[in-house]
mmCIF file of C-alpha atoms in Angstrom:
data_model
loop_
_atom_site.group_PDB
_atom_site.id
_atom_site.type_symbol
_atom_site.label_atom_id
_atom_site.label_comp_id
_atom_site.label_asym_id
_atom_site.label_seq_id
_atom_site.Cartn_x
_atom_site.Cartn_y
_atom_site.Cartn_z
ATOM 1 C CA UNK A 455 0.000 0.000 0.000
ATOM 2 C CA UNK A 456 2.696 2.383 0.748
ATOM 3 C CA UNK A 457 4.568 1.123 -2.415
ATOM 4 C CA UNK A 458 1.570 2.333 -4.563
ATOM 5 C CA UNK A 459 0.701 5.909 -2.383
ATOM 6 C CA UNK A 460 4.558 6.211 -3.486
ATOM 7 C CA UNK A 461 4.108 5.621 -6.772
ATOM 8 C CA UNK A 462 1.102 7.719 -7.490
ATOM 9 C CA UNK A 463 2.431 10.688 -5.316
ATOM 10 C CA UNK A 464 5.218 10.415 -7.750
ATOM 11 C CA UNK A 465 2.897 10.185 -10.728
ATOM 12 C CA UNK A 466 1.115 13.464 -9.033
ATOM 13 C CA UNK A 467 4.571 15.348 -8.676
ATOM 14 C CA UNK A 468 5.682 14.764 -12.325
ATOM 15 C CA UNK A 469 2.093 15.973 -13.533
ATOM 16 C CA UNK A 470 2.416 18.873 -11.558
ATOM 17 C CA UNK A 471 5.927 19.590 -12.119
ATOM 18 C CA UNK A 472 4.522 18.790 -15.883
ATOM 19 C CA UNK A 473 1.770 22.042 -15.403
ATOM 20 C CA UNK A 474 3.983 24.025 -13.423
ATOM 21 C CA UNK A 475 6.380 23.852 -16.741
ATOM 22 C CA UNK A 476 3.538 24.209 -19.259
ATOM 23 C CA UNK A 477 2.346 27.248 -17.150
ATOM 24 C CA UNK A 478 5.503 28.872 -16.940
ATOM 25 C CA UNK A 479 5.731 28.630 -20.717
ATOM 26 C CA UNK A 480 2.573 29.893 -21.100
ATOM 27 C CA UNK A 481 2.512 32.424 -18.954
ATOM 28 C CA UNK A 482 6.016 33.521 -21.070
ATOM 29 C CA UNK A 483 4.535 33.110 -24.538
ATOM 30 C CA UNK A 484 1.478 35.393 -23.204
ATOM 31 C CA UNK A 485 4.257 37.833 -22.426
ATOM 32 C CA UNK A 486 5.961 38.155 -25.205
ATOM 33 C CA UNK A 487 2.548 37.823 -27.476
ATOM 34 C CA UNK A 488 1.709 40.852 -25.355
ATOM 35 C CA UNK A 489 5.109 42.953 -25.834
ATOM 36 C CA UNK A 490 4.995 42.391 -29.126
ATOM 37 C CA UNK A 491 1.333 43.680 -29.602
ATOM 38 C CA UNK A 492 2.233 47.026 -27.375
ATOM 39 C CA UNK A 493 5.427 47.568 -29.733
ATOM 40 C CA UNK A 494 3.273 46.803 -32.887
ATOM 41 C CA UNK A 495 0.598 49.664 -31.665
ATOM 42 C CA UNK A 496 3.841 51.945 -30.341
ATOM 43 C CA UNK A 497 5.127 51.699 -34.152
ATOM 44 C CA UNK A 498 1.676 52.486 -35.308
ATOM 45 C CA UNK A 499 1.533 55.452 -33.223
ATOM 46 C CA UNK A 500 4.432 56.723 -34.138
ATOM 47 C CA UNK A 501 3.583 56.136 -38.020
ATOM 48 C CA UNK A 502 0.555 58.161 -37.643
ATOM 49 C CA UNK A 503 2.190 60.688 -35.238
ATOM 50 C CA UNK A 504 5.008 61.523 -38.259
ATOM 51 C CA UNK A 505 2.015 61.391 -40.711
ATOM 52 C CA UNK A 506 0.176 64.298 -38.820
ATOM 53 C CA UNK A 507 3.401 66.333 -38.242
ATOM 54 C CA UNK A 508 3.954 65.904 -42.148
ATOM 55 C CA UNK A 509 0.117 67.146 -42.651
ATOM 56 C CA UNK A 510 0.410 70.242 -40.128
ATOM 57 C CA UNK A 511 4.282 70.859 -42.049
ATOM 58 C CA UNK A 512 2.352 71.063 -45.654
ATOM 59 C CA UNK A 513 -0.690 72.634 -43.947
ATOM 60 C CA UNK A 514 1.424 75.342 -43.010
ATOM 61 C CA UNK A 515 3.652 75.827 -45.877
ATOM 62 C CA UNK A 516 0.177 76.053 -48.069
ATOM 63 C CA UNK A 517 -0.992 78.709 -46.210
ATOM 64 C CA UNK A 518 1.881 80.384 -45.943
ATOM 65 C CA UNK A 519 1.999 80.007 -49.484
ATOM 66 C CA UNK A 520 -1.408 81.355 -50.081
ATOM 67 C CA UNK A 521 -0.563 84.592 -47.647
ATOM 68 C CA UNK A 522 2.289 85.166 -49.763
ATOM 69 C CA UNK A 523 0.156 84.686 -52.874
ATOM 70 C CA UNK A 524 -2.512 87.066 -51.532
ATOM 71 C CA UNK A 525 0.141 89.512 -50.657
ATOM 72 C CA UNK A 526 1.668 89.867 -53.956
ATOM 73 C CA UNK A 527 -1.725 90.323 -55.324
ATOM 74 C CA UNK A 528 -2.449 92.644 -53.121
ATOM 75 C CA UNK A 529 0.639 94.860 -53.964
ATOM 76 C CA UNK A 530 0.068 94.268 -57.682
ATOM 77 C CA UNK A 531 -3.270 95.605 -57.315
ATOM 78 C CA UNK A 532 -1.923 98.632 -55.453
ATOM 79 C CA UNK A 533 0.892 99.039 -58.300
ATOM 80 C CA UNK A 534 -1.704 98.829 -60.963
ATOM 81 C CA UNK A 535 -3.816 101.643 -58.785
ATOM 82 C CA UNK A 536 -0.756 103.893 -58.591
ATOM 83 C CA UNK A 537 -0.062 103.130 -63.190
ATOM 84 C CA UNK A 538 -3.851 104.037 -63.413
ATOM 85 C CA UNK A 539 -3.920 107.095 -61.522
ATOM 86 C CA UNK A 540 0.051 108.254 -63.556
ATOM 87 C CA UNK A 541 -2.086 107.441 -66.744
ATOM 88 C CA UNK A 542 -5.027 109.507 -66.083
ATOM 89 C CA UNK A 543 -2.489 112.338 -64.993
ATOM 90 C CA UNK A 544 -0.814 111.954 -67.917
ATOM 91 C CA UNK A 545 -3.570 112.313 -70.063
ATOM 92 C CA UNK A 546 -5.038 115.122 -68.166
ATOM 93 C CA UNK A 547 -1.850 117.358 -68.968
ATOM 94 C CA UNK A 548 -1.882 116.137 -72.757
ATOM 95 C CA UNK A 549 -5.400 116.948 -72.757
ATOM 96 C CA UNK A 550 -4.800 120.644 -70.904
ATOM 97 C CA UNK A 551 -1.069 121.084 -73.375
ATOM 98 C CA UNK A 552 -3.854 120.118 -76.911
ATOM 99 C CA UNK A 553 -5.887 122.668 -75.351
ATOM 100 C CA UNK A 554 -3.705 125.389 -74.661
ATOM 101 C CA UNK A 555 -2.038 124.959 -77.978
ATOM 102 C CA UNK A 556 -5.427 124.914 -79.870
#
């Protein structure tokens, strides 16, 4: 009788030794599964944090762009004011000098 309690507490403490191992090496799989999910979504982030840096970069050279645009209309406008206004000068004293010489 104490031969066979022997035997199967032996049988019992390779089994458990047996889970303990196939714990442990679950336990580390689920581990590294895990790390390698969290650096998976840390790469993502960082993907999409570059992306919306290179949006905000072009966003901001586009308006810049369109400032400068509207600025250089804006003085070309003026410009062709200031030609308009010479012009109609002009013509005013050609049109007083044909009078006095008529």
């Amino acid at each position: 009788l104490a031969e066979a309690r022997d035997e199967l507490e032996g049988m019992w403490q390779k089994k458990l030794e047996h889970l303990r191992g196939s714990e442990a090496e679950f336990s580390e799989k689920s581990r590294r599964t895990e790390q390698e999910g969290e650096a998976r979504a840390y790469q993502q982030r960082q993907r999409m944090l570059e992306e919306m840096e290179g949006v905000r970069r072009r966003d901001a050279q586009s308006r810049k762009e369109a400032e400068d645009a509207q600025l250089h209309v804006q003085k070309q406008e003026a410009r062709v004011r200031e030609l308009e206004a010479l012009v109609e000068r002009k013509v005013a004293e050609v049109e007083r000098a044909r009078l006095d010489n008529a």
